Structures are given as C-alpha cells and as structure tokens.
Backbone as ProteinMPNN parsed JSONL, in Angstrom:
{"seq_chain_A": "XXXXXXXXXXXXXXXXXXXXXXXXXXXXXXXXXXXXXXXXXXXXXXXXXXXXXXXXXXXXXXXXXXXXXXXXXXXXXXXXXXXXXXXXXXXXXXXXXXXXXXXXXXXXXXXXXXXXXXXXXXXXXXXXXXXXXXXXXXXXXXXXXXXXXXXXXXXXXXXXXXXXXXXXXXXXXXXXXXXXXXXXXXXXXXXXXXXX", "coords_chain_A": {"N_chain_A": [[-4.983, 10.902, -16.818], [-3.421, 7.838, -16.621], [-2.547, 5.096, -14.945], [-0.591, 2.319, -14.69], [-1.159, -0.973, -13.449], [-0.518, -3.57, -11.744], [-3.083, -6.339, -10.344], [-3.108, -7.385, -8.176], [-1.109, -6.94, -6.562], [0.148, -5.318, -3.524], [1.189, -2.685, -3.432], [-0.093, -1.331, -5.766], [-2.862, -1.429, -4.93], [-2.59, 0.264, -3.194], [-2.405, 2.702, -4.236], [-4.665, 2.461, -6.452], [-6.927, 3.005, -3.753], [-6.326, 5.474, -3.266], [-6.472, 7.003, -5.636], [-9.454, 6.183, -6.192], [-10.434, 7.219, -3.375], [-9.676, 9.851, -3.433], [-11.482, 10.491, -5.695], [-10.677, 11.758, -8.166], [-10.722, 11.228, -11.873], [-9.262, 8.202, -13.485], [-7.844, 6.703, -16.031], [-7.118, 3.233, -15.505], [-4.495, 0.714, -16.54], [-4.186, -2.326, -16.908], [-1.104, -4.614, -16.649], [-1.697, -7.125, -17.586], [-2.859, -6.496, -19.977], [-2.654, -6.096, -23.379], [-0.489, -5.753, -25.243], [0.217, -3.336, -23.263], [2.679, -4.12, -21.075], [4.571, -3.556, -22.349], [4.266, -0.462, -23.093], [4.54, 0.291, -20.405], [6.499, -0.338, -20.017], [8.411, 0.943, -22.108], [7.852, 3.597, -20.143], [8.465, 2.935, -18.054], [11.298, 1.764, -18.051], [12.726, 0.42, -15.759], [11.085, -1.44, -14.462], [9.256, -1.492, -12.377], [6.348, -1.519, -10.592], [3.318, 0.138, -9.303], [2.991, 2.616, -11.752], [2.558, 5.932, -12.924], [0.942, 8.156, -15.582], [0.48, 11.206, -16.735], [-0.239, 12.941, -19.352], [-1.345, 15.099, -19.624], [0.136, 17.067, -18.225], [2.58, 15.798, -18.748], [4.121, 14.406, -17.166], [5.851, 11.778, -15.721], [5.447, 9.67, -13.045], [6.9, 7.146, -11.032], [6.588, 4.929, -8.184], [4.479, 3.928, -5.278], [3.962, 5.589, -3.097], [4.757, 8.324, -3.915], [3.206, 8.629, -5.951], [0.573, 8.79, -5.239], [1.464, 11.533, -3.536], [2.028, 13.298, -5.201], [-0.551, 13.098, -6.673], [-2.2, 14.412, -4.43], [-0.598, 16.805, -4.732], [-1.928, 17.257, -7.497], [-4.294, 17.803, -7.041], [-5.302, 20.311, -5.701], [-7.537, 20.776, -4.854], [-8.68, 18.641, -3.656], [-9.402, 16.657, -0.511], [-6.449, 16.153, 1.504], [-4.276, 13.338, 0.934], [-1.959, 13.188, 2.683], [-0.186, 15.814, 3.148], [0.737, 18.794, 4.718], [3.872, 20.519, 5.799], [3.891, 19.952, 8.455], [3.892, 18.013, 11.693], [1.72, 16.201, 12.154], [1.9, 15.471, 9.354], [4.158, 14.306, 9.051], [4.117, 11.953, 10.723], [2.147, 10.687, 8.858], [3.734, 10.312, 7.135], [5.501, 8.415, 7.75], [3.99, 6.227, 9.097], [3.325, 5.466, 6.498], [5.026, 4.27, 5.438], [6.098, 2.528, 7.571], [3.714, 0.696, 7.178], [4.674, -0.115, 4.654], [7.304, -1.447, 4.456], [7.512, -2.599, 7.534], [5.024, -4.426, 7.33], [3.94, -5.284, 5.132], [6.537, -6.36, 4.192], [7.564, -8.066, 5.87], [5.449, -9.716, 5.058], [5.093, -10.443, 2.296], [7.946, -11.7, 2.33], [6.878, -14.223, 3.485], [4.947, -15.302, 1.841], [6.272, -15.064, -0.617], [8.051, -17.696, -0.126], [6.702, -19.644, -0.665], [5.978, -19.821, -3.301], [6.473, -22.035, -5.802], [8.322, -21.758, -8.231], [10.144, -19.63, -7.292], [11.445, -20.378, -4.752], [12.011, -23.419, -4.379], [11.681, -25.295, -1.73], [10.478, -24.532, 0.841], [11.626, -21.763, 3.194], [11.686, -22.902, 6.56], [12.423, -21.694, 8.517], [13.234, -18.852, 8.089], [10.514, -18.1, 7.726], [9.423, -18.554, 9.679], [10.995, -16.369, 11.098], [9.559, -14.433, 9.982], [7.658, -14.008, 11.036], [7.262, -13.986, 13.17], [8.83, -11.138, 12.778], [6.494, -9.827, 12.277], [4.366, -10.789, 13.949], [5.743, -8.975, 16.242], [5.384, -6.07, 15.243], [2.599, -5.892, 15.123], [1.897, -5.78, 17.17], [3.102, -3.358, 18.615], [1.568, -1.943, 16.483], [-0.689, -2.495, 17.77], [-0.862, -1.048, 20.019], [-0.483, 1.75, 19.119], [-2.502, 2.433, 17.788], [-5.148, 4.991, 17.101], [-8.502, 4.262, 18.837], [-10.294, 4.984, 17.588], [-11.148, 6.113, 13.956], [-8.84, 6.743, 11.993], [-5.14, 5.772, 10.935], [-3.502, 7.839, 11.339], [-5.264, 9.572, 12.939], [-8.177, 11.518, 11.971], [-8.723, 11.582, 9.751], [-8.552, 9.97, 6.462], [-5.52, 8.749, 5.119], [-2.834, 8.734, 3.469], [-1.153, 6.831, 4.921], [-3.291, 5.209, 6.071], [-3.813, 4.067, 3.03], [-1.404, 2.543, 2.811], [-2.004, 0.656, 4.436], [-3.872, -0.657, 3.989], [-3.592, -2.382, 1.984], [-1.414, -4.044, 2.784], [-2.418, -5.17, 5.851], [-4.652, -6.556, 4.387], [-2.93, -8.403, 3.552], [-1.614, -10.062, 4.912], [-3.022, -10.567, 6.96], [-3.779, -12.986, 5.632], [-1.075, -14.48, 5.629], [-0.05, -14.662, 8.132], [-2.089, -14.52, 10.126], [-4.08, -11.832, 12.713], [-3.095, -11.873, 15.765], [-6.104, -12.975, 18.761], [-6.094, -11.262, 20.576], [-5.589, -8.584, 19.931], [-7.711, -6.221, 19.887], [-7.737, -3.778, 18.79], [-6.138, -3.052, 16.765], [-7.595, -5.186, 14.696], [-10.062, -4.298, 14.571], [-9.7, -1.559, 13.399], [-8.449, -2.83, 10.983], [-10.738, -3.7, 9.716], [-12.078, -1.515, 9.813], [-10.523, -0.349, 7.755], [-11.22, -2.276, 5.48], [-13.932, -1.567, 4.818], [-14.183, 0.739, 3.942], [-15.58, 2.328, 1.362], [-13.833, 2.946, -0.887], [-11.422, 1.427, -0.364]], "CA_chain_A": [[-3.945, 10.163, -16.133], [-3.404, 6.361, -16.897], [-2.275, 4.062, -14.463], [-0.121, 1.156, -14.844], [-0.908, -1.496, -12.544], [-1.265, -5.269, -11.394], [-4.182, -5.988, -9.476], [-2.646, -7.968, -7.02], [0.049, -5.964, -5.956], [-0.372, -4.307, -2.301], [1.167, -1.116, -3.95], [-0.588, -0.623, -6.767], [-4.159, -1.076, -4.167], [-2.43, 1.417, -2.193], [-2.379, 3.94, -5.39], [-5.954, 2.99, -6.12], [-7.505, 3.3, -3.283], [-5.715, 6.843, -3.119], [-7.788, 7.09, -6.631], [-10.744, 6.242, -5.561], [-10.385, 8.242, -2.522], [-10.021, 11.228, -4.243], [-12.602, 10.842, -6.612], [-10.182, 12.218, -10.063], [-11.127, 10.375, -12.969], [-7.884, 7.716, -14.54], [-7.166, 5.187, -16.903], [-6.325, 1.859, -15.324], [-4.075, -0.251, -17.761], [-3.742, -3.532, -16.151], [-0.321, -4.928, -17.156], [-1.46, -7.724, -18.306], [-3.678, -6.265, -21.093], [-2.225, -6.458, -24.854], [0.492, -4.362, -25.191], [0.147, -2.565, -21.709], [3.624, -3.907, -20.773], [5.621, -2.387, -23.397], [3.793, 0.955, -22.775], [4.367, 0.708, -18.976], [8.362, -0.578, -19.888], [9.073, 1.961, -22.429], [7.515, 5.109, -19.427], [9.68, 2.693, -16.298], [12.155, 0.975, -18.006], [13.021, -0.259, -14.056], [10.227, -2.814, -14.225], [8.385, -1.856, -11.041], [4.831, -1.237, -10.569], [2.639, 0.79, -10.12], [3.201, 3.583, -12.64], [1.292, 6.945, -13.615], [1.808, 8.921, -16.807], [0.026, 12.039, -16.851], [0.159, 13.287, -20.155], [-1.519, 16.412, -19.333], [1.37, 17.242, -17.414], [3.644, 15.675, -19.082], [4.767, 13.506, -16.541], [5.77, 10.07, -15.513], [5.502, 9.188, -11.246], [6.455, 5.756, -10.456], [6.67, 4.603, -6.602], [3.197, 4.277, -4.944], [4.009, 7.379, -2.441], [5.187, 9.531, -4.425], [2.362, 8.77, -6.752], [0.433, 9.539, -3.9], [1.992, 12.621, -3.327], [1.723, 13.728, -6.824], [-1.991, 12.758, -7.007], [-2.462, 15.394, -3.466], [-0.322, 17.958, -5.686], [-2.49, 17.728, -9.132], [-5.887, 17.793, -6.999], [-5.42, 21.054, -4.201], [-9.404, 20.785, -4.429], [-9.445, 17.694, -3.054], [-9.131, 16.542, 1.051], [-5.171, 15.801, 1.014], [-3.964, 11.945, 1.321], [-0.567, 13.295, 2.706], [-0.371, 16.812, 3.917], [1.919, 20.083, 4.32], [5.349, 20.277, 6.753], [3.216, 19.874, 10.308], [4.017, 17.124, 12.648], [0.918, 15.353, 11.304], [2.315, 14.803, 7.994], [5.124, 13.356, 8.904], [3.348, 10.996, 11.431], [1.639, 10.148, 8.088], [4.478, 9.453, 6.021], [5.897, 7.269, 8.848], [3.132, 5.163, 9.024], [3.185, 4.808, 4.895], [6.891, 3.334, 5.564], [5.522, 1.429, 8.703], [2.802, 0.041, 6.848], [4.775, -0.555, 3.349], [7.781, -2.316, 5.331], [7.37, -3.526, 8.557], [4.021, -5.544, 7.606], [3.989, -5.863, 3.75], [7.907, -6.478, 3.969], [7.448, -9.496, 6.47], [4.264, -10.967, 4.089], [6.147, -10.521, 0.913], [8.928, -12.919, 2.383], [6.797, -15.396, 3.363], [4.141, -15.033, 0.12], [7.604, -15.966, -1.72], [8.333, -18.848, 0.107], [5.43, -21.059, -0.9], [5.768, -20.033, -4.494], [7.808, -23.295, -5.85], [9.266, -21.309, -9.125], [10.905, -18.732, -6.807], [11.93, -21.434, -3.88], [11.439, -25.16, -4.108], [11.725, -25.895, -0.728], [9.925, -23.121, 1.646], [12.772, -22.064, 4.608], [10.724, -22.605, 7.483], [13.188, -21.223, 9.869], [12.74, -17.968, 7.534], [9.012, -17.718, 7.681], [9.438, -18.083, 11.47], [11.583, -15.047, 11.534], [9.075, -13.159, 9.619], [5.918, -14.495, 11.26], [7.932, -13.386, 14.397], [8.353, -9.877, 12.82], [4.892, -9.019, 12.204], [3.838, -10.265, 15.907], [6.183, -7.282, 16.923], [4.415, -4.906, 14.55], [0.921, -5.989, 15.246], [2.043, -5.588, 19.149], [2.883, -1.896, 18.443], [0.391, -1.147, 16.281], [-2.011, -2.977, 18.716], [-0.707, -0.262, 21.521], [-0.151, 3.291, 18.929], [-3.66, 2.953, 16.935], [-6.282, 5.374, 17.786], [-9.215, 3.162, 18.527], [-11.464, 5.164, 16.101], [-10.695, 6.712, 12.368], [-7.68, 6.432, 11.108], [-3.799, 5.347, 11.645], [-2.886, 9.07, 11.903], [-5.705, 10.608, 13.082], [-9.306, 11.701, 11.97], [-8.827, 11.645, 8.23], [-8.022, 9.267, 5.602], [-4.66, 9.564, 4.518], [-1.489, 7.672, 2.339], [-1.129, 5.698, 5.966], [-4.799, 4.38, 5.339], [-3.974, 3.909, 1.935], [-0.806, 1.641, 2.864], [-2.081, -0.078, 5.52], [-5.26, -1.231, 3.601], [-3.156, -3.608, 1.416], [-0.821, -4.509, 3.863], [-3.001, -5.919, 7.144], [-5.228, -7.659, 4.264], [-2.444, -9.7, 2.795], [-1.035, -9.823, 6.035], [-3.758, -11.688, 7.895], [-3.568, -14.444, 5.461], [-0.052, -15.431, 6.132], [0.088, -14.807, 9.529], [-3.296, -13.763, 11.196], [-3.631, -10.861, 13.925], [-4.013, -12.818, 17.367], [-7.536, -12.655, 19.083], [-5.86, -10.112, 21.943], [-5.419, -7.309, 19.175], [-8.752, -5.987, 18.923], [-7.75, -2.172, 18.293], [-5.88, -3.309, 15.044], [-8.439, -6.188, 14.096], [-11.248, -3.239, 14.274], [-8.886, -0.628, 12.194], [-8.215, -3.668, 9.918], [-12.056, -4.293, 8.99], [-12.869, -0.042, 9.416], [-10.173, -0.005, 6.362], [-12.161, -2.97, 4.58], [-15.408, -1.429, 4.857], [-14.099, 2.306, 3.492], [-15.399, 2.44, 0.132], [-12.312, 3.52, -1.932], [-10.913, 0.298, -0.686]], "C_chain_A": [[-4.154, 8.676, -16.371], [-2.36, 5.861, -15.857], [-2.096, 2.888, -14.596], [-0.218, 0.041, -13.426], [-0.791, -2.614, -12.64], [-2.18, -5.299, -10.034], [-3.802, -6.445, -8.287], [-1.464, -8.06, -5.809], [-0.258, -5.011, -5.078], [0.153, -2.585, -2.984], [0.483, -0.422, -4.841], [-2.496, -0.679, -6.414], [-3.92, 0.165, -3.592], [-2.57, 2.774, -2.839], [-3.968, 3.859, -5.867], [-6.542, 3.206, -5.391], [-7.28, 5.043, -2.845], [-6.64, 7.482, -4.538], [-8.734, 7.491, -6.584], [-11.255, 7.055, -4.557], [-10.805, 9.767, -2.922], [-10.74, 11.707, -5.485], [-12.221, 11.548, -7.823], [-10.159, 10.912, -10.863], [-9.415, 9.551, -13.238], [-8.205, 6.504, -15.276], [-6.819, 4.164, -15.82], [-5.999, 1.259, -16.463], [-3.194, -1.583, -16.932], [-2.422, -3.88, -16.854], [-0.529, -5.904, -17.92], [-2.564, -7.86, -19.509], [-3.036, -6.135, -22.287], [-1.515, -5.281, -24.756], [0.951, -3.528, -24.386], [2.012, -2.671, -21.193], [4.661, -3.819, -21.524], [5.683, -1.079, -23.27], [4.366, 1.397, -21.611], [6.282, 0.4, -19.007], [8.958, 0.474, -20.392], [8.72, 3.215, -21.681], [8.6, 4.668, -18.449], [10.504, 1.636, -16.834], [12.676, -0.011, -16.564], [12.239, -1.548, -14.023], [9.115, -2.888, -13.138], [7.111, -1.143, -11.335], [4.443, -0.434, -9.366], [3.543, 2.101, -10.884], [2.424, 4.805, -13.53], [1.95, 7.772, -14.814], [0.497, 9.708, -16.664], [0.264, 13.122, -17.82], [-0.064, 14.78, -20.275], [-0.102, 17.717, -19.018], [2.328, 17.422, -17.962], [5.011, 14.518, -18.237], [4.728, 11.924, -16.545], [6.633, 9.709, -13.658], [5.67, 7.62, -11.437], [7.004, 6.016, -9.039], [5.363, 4.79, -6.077], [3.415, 5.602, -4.039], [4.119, 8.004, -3.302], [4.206, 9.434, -5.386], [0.981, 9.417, -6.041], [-0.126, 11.171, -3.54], [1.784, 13.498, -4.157], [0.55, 13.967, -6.904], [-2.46, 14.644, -5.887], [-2.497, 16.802, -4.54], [-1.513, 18.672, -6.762], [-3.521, 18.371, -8.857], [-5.815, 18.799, -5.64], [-6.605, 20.997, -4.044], [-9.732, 19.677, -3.546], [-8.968, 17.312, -1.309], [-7.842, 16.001, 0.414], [-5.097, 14.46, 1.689], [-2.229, 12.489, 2.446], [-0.813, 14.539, 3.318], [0.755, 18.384, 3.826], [3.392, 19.385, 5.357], [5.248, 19.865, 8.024], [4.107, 18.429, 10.904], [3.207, 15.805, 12.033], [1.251, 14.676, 10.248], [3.622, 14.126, 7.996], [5.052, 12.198, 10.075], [2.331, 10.367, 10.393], [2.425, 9.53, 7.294], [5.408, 8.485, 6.914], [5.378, 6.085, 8.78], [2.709, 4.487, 7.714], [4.192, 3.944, 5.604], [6.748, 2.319, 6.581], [4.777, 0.28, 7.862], [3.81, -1.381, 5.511], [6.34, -1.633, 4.214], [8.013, -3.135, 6.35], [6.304, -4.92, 8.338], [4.1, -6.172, 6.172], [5.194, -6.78, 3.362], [7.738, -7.956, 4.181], [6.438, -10.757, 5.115], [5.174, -11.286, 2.383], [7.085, -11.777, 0.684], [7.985, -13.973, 2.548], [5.448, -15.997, 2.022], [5.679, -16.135, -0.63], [8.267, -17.161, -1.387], [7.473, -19.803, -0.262], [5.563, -20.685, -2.333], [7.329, -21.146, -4.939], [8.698, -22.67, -7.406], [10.629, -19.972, -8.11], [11.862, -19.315, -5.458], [11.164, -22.491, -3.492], [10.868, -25.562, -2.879], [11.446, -24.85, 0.515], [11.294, -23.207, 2.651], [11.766, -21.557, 5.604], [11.722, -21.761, 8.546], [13.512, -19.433, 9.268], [11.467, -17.197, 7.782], [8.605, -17.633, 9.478], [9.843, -16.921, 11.961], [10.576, -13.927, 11.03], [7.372, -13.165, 10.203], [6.466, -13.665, 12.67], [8.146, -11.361, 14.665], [7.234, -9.503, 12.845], [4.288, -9.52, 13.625], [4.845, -8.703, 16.507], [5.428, -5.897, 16.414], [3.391, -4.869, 14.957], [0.831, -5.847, 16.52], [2.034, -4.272, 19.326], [2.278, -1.506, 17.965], [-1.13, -1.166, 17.186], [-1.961, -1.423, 20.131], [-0.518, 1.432, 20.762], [-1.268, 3.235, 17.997], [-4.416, 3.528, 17.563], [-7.472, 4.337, 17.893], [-10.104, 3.787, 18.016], [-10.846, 5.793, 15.634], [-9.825, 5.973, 12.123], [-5.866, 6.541, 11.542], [-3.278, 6.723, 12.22], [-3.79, 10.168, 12.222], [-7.58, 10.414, 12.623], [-9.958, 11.668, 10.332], [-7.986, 10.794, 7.758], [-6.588, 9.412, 5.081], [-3.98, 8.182, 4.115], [-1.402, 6.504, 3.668], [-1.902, 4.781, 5.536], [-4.295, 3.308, 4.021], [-2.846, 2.414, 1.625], [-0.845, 0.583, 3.709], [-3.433, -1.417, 5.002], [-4.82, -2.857, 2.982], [-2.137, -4.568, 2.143], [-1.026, -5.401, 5.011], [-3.775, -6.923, 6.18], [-4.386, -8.777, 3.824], [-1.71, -10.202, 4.27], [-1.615, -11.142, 7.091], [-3.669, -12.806, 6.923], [-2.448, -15.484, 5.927], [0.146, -15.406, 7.616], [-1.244, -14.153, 10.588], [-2.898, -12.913, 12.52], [-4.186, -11.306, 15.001], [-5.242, -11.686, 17.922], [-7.141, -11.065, 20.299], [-4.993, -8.832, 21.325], [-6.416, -6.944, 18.833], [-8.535, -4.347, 18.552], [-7.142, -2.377, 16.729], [-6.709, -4.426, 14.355], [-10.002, -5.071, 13.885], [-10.673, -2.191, 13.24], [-8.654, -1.547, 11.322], [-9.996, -3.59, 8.926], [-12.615, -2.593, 9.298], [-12.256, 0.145, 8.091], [-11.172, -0.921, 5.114], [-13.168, -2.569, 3.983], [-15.306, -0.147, 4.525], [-14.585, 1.987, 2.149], [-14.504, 2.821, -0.683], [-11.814, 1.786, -1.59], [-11.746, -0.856, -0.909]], "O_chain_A": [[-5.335, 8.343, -16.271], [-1.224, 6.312, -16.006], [-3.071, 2.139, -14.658], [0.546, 0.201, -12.474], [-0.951, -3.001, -13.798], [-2.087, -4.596, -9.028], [-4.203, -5.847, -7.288], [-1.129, -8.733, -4.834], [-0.812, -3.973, -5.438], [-0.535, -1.566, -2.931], [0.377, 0.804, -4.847], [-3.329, -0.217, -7.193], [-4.779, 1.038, -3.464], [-2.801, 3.802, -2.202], [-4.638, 4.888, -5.774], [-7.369, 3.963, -5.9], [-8.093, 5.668, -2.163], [-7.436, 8.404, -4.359], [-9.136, 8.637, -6.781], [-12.352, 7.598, -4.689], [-11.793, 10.486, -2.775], [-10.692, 12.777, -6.093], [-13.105, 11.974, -8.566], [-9.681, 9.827, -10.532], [-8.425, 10.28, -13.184], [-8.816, 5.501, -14.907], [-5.904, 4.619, -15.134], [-6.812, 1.144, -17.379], [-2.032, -1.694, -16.542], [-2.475, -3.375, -17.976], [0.147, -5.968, -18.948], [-3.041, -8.915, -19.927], [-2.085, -5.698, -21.637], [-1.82, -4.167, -24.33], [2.002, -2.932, -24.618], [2.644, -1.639, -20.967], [5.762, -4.11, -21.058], [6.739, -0.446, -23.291], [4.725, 2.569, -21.498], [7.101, 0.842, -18.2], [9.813, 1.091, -19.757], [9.133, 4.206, -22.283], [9.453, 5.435, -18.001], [10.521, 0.575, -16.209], [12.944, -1.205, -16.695], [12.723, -2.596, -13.595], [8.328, -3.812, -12.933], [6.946, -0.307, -12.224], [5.248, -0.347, -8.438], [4.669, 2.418, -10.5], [1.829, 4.616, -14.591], [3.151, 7.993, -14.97], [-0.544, 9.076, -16.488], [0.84, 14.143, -17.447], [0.705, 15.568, -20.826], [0.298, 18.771, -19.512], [3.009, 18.446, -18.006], [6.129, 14.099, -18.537], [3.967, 11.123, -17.089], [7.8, 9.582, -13.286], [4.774, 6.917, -11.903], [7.681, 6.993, -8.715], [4.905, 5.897, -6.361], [2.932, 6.655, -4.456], [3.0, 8.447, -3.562], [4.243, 10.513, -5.977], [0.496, 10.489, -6.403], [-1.204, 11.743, -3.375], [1.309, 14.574, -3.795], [0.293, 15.125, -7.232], [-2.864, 15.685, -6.405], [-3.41, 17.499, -4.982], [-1.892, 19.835, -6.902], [-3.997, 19.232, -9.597], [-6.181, 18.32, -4.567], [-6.941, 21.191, -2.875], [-10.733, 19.631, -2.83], [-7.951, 17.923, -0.979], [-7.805, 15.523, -0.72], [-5.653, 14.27, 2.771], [-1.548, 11.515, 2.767], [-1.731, 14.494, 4.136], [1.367, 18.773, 2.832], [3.751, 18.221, 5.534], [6.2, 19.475, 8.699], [5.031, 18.004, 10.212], [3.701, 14.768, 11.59], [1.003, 13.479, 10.099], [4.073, 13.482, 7.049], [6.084, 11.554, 10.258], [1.592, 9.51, 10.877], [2.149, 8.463, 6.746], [6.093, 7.723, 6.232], [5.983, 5.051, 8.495], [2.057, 3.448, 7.603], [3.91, 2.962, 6.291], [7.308, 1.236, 6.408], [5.178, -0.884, 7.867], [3.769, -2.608, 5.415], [5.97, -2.775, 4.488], [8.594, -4.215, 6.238], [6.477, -6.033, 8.834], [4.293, -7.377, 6.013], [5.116, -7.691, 2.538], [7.731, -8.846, 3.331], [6.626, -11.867, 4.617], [5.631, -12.245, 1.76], [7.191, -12.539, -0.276], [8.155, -14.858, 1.709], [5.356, -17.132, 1.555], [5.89, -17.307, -0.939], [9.013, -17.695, -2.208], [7.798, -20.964, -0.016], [5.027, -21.641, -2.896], [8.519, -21.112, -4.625], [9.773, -23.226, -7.631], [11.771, -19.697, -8.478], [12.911, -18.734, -5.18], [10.199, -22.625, -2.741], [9.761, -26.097, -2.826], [12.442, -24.419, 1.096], [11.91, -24.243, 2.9], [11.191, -20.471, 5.668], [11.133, -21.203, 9.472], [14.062, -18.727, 10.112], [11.368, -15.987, 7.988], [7.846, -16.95, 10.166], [9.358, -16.385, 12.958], [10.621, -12.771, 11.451], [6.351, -12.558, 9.878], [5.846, -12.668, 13.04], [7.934, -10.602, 15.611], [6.992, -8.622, 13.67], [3.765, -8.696, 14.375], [4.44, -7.681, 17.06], [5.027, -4.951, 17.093], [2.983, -3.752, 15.276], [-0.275, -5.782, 17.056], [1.173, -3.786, 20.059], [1.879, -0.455, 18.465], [-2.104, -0.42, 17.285], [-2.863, -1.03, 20.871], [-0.413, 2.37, 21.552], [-1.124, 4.115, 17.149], [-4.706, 3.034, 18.653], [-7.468, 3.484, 17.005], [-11.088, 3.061, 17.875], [-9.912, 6.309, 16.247], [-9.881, 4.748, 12.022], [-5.457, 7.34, 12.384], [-2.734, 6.808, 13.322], [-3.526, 11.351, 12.005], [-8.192, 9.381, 12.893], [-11.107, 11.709, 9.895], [-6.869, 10.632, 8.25], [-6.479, 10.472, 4.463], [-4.343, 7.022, 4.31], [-1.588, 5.323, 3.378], [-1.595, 3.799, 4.86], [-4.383, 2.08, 4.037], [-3.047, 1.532, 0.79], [0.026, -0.284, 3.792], [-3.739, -2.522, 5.45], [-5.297, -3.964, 3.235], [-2.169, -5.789, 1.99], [-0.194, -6.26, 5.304], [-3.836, -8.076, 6.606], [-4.84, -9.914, 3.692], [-1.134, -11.254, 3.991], [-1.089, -12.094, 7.667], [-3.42, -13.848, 7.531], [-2.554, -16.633, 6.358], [0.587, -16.426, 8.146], [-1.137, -13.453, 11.595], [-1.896, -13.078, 13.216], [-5.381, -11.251, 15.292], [-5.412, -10.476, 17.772], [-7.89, -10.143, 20.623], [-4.076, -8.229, 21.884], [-6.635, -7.051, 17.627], [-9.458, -3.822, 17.929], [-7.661, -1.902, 15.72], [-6.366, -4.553, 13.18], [-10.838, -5.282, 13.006], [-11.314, -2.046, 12.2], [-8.594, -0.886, 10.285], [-10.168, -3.45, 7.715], [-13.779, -2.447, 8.926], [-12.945, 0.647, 7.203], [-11.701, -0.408, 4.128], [-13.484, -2.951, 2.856], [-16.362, 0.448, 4.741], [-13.829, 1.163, 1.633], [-15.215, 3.149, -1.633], [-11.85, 0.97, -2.51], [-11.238, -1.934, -1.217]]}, "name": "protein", "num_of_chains": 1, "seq": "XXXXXXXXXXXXXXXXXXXXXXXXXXXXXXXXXXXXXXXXXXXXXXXXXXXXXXXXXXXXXXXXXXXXXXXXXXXXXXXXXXXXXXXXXXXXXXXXXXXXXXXXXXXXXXXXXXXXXXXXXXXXXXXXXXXXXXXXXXXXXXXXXXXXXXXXXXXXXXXXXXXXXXXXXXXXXXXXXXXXXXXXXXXXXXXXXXXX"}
C-alpha cells in the first residue's frame, strides 16, 4: 500500500496515525518528493490529500475516513479503528465528523487568515467567529469526554485518530482555557499514544 501524503496536513496525520496504529506495513510518498505529485494526480485527479493506492487490491481510497475504513477492512486481524453497525460505531464515526469539522474546520479558517498569499489583510471579525466556535466545542467536549481512554470509549479508534490532529493544531490558534481539564488531559493522553 503507498500512501500519498503531506506531512502537515491534519488529515493525512489522521491516516497515519491509523497506520501506525495498526501496525500494516506502507509506502509513504510525501507529495513533495520528485515526481510524487503526478503519481498522486494521475490516481486523484481531484487534488485532495491524503490518498492510498493499494495495488494489491487494485484499488485507489482517497478521503482520510474512508481510508480509515478501508485500512479496518484489509486488516480483520487487526483491533478495528472504526467498527461494525452497533451504537458504538456510530458514536465513533460522529466523533470523526466532530473532530474533522467542528475543531479542524474552525482552525483551518483561522490558519488561512494569517497566510498573506491567501488573504492580505487577516478578517479579524472572522477569526473571532471561529475562535468563538471552538470555545463551544471545547465546552462540549469538556462536558461528553470520558475522563480516561478514549473519545468513544476504551479503545483507540478513527475518533482518536481525528481528534489527534485536530486539538494539536487547534491549541495553537486558539488554546483550550485552563477550566477544561478533561479535554486538556485527553489532548496530551492522544500526544503521548505512540502511533501519534
């Protein structure tokens, strides 16, 4: 399996640490290695990242879930990131979509406001609205995290996996106030997982 990524892209952490996690061997092909994004254009014409080609297979997964998802599929040997039809698993794929929009969504916007090729002139009255969303998030997640393991539970899963890249880019632009310590402890138990 070869993996198309950029390193600095919360989705394409969220696909390795799902990797790593599960301990199956892949290719990383950074994009910006010689030729890499021709390879990774002519499998996703679309342009987006990350991207797996599993030639074995025969396939080509892009979207970090569903790569994910895929990964669970290839490897039934291994503990599942994701899960069957239960309750659980869809209290897991919730908390992907929680993780990958509510918190990444907010950082994203204001990430792109300070870059001066993408907008000259930051809109502060923008970055207020999104500094504003993620206190609401970090308020509910502060009040629906277990205060030990993991976002959904007792095992690692795609939540984990989206939450990892998410809270760290997260606290830079807008730090998680001092009177959240159930998500400031789940922030630094994801840090300190090996896979991530």
């Amino acid at each position: 399996m070869i993996l198309y990524y950029h390193p600095l892209s919360s989705y394409c952490w969220k696909v390795l640490i799902a990797f790593y996690e599960n301990g199956t061997p892949f290719t990383p092909r950074m994009l910006e290695g010689e030729g890499v994004a021709q390879e990774w254009l002519a499998l996703w014409p679309i342009g987006k990242f990350p991207v797996l080609r599993d030639s074995t297979r025969d396939m080509t997964v892009a979207e970090a879930s569903i790569i994910i998802e895929y990964l669970d599929r290839v490897t039934p040997d291994k503990p599942p990131l994701v899960g069957d039809a239960s309750d659980t698993t869809l209290q897991i794929r919730f908390l992907d979509r929680l993780f990958d929009n509510y918190v990444m969504g907010p950082t994203q916007e204001i990430v792109g406001q300070h870059i001066p090729f993408l907008t000259p002139v930051p809109d502060e009255a923008r970055i207020a609205r999104e500094k504003a969303a993620l206190d609401k998030i970090y308020a509910w997640l502060e009040s629906h995290l277990p205060e030990q393991g993991w976002a959904a539970g007792d095992r690692f899963t795609l939540a984990d996996c989206a939450a990892a890249p998410s809270l760290f880019y997260a606290e830079w632009v807008h730090p998680i106030p001092a009177d959240h310590p159930r998500l400031t402890a789940y922030r630094a138990r994801l840090l300190a997982r090996p896979s991530v």
